[in-house]
PDB file of C-alpha atoms in Angstrom:
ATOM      1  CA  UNK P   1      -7.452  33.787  26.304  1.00  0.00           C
ATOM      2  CA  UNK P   2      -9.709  36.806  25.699  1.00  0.00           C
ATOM      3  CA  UNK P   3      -8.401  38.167  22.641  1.00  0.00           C
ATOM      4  CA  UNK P   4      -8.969  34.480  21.401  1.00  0.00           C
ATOM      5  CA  UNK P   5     -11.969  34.172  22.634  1.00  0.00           C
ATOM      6  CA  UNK P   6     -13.363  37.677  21.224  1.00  0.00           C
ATOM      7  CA  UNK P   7     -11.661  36.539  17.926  1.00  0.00           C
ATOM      8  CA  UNK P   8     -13.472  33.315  17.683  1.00  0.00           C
ATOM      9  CA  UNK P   9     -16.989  35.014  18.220  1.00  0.00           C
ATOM     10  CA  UNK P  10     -16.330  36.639  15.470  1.00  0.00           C
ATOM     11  CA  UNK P  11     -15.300  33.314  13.635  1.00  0.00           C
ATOM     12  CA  UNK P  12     -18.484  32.098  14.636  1.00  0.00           C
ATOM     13  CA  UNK P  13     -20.441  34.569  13.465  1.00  0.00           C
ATOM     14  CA  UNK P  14     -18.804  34.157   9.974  1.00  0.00           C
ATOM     15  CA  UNK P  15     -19.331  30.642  10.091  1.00  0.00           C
ATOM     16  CA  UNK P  16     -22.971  31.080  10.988  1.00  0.00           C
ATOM     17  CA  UNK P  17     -23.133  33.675   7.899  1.00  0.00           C
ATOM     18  CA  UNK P  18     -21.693  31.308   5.721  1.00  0.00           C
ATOM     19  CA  UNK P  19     -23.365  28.318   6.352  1.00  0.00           C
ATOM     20  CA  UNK P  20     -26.714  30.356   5.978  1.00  0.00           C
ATOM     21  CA  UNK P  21     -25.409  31.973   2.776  1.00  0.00           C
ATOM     22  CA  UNK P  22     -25.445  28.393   1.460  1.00  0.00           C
ATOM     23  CA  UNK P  23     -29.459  27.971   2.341  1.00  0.00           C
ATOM     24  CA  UNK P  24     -32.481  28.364   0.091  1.00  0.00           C
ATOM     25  CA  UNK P  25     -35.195  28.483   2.354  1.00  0.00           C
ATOM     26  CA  UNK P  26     -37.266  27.046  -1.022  1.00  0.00           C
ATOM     27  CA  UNK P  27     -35.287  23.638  -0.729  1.00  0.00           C
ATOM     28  CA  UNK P  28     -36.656  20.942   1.128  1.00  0.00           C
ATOM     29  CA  UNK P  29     -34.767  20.561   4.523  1.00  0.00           C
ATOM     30  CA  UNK P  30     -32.420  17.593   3.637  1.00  0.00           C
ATOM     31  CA  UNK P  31     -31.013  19.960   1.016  1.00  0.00           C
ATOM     32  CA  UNK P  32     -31.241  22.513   3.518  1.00  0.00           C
ATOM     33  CA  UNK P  33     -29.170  20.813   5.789  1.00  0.00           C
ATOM     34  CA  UNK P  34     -26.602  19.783   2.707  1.00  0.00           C
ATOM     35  CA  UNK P  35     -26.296  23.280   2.243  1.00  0.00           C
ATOM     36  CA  UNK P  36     -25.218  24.300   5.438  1.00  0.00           C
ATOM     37  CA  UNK P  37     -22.872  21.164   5.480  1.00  0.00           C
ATOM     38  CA  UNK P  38     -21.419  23.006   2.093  1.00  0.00           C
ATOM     39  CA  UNK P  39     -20.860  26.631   4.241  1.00  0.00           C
ATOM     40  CA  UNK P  40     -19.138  24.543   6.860  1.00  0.00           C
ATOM     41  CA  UNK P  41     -16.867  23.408   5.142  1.00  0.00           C
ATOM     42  CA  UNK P  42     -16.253  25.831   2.754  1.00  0.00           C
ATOM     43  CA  UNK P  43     -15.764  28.385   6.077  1.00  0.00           C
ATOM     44  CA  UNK P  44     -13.064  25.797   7.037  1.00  0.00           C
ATOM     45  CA  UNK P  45     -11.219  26.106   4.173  1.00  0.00           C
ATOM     46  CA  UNK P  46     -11.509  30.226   3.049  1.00  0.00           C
ATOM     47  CA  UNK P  47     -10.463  30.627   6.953  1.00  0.00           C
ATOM     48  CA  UNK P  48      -8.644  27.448   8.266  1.00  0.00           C
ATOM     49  CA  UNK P  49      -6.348  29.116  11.061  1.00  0.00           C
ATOM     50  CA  UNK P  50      -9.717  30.718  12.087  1.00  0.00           C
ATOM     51  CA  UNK P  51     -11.777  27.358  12.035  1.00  0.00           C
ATOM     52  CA  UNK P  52      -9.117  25.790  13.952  1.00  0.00           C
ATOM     53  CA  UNK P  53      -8.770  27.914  16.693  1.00  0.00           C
ATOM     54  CA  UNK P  54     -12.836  28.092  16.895  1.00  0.00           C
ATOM     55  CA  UNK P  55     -12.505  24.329  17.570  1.00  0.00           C
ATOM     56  CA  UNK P  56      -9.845  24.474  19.821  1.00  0.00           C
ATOM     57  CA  UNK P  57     -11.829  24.789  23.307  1.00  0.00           C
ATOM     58  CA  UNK P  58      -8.750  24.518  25.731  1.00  0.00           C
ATOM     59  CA  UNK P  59      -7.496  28.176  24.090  1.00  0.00           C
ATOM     60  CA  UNK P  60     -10.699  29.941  24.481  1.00  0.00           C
ATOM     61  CA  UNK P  61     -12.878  31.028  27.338  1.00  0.00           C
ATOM     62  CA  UNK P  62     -16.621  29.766  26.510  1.00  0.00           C
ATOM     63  CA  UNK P  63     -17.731  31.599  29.659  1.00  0.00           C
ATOM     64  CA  UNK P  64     -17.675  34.614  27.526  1.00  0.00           C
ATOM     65  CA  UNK P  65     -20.866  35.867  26.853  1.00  0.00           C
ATOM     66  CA  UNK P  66     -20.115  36.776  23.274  1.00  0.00           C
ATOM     67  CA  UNK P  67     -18.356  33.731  22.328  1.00  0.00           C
ATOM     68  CA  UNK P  68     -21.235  31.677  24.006  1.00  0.00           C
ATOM     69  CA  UNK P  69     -23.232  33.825  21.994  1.00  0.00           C
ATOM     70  CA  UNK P  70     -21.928  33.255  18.881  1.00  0.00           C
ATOM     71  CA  UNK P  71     -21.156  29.270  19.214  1.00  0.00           C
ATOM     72  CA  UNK P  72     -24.469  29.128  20.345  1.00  0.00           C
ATOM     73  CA  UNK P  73     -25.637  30.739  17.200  1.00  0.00           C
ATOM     74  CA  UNK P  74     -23.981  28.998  14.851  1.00  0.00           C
ATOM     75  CA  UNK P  75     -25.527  25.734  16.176  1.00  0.00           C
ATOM     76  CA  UNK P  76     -28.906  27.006  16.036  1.00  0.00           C
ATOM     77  CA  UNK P  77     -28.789  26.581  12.526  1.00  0.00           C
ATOM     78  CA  UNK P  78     -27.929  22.851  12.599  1.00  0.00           C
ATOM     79  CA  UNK P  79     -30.463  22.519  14.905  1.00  0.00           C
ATOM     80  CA  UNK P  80     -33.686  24.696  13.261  1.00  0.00           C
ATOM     81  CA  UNK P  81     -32.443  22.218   9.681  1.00  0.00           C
ATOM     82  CA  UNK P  82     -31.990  18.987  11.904  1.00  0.00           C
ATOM     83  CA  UNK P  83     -35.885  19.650  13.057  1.00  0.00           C
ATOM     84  CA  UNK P  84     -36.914  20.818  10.016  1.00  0.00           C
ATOM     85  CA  UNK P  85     -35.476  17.234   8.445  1.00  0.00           C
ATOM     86  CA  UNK P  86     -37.180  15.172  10.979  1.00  0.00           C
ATOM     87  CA  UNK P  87     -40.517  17.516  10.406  1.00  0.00           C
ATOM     88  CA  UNK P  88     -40.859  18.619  13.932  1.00  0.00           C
ATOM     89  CA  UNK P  89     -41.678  21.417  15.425  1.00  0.00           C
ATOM     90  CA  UNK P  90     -39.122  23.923  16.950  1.00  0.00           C
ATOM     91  CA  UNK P  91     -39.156  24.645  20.604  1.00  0.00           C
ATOM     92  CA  UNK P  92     -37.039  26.004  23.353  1.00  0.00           C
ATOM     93  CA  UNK P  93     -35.238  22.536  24.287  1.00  0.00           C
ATOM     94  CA  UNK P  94     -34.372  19.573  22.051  1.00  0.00           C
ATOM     95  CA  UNK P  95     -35.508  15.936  22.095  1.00  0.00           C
ATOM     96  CA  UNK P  96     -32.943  13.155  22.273  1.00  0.00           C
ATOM     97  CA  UNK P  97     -32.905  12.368  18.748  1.00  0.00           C
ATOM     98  CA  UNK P  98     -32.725  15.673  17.714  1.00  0.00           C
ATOM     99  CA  UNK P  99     -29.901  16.048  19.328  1.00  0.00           C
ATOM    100  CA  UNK P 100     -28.517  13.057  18.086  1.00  0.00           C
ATOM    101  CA  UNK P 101     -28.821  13.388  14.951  1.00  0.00           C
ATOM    102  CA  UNK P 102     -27.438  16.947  14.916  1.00  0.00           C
ATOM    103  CA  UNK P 103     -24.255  15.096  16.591  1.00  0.00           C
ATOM    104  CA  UNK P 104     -24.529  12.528  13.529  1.00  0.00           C
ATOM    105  CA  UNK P 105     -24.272  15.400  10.828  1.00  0.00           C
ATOM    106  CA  UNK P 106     -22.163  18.136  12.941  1.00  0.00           C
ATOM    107  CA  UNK P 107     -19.436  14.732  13.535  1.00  0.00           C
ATOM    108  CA  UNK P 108     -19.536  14.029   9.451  1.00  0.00           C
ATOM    109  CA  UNK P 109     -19.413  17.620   8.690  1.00  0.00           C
ATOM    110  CA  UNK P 110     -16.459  18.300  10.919  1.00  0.00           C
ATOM    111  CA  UNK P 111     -14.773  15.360  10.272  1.00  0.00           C
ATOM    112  CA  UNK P 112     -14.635  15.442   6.794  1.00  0.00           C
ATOM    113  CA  UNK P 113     -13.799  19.584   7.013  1.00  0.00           C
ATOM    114  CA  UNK P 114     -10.905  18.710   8.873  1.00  0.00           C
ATOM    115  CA  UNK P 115      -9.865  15.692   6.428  1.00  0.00           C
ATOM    116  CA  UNK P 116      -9.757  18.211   3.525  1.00  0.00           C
ATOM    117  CA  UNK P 117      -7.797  20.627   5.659  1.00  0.00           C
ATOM    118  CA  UNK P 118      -5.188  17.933   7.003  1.00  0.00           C
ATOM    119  CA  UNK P 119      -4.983  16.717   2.720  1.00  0.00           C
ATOM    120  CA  UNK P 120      -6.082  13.056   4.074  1.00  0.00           C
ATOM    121  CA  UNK P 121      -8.243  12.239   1.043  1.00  0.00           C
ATOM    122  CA  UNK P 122      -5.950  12.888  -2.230  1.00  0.00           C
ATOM    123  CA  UNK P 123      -5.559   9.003  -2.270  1.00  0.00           C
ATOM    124  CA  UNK P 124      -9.084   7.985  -2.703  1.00  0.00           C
ATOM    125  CA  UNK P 125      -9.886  10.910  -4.643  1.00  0.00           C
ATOM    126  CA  UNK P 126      -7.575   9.357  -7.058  1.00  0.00           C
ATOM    127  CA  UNK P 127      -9.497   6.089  -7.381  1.00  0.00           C
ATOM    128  CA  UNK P 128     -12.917   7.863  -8.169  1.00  0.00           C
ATOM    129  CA  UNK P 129     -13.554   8.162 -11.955  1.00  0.00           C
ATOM    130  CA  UNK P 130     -12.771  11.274 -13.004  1.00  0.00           C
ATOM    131  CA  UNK P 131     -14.677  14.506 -12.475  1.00  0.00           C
ATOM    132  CA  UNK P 132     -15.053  13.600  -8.757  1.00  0.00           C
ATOM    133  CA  UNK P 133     -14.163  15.500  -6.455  1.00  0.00           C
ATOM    134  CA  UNK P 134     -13.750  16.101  -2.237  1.00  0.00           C
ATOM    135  CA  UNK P 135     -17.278  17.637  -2.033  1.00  0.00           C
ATOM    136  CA  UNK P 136     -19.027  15.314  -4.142  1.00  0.00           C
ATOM    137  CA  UNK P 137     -18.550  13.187  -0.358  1.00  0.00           C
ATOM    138  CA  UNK P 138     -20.264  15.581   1.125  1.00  0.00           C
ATOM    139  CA  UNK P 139     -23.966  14.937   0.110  1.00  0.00           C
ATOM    140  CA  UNK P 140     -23.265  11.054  -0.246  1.00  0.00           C
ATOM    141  CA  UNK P 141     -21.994  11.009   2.976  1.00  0.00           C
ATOM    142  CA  UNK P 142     -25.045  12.913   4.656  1.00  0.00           C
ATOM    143  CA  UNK P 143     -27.649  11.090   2.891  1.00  0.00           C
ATOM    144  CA  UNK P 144     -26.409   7.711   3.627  1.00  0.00           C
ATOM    145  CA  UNK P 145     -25.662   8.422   7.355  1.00  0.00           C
ATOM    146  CA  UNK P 146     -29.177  10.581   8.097  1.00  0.00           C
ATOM    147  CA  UNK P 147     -32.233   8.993   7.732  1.00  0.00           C
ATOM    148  CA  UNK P 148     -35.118  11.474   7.564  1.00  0.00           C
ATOM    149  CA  UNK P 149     -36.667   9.851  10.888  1.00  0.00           C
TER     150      UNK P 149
END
């Protein structure tokens, strides 16, 4: 478990690089948080294996300070854009609907990452018009399922 472990904290702080790559601090924060819904998923495809096992909890050993670490990092910027979407202020703990909707967009996110990795939307894909593709989901879906309040 500790080689895993030490590998995924590395994972994680790729995936925290690449989902902040994705960010113009310019954009207003509901593009903000579309961005980092882009680096997600784009992480989970350039490094699938390594997005897997970082989302495999029952193979790695969270009690590790650098894993914790880096996890913890990564979701630090869901949660700085989720406040910065409902135009609140940030602070040490979050509020119930903060942390609710970060659960609403980090769910949609990861669920559609791992459609796209497991192939599961080549059929309806195909009966978009043409020119569509998978990540043109990706804002719909996060601007029909957040609300800014």
């Amino acid at each position: 478990m500790g080689l895993l472990s030490d590998l995924a904290a590395v994972g994680f702080m790729r995936f925290r690089a690449a989902m902040e790559a994705h960010i113009r601090k310019s954009d207003p924060a509901p593009a903000q948080l579309e961005a980092i819904g882009r680096g997600y998923v784009s992480f989970a495809r350039t490094h699938s294996d390594l997005f897997l096992l970082m989302f495999r909890s029952e193979r790695l050993d969270f009690s590790r300070p650098a894993l914790r670490s880096a996890a913890d990092a990564a979701l630090e910027v869901l949660a700085g854009t989720v406040r910065a979407v409902r135009d609140e202020p940030m602070q040490a703990t979050l509020t119930l609907p903060q942390a609710a909707q970060m659960v609403v967009a980090w769910s949609l996110v990861h669920g559609f990452a791992m459609l796209l990795l497991d192939d599961r939307l080549k059929q309806l894909i195909a009966k978009l018009p043409p020119g569509i593709d998978e990540m043109a989901f990706l804002p719909a879906i996060l601007s029909a399922a957040l609300p800014k309040t």
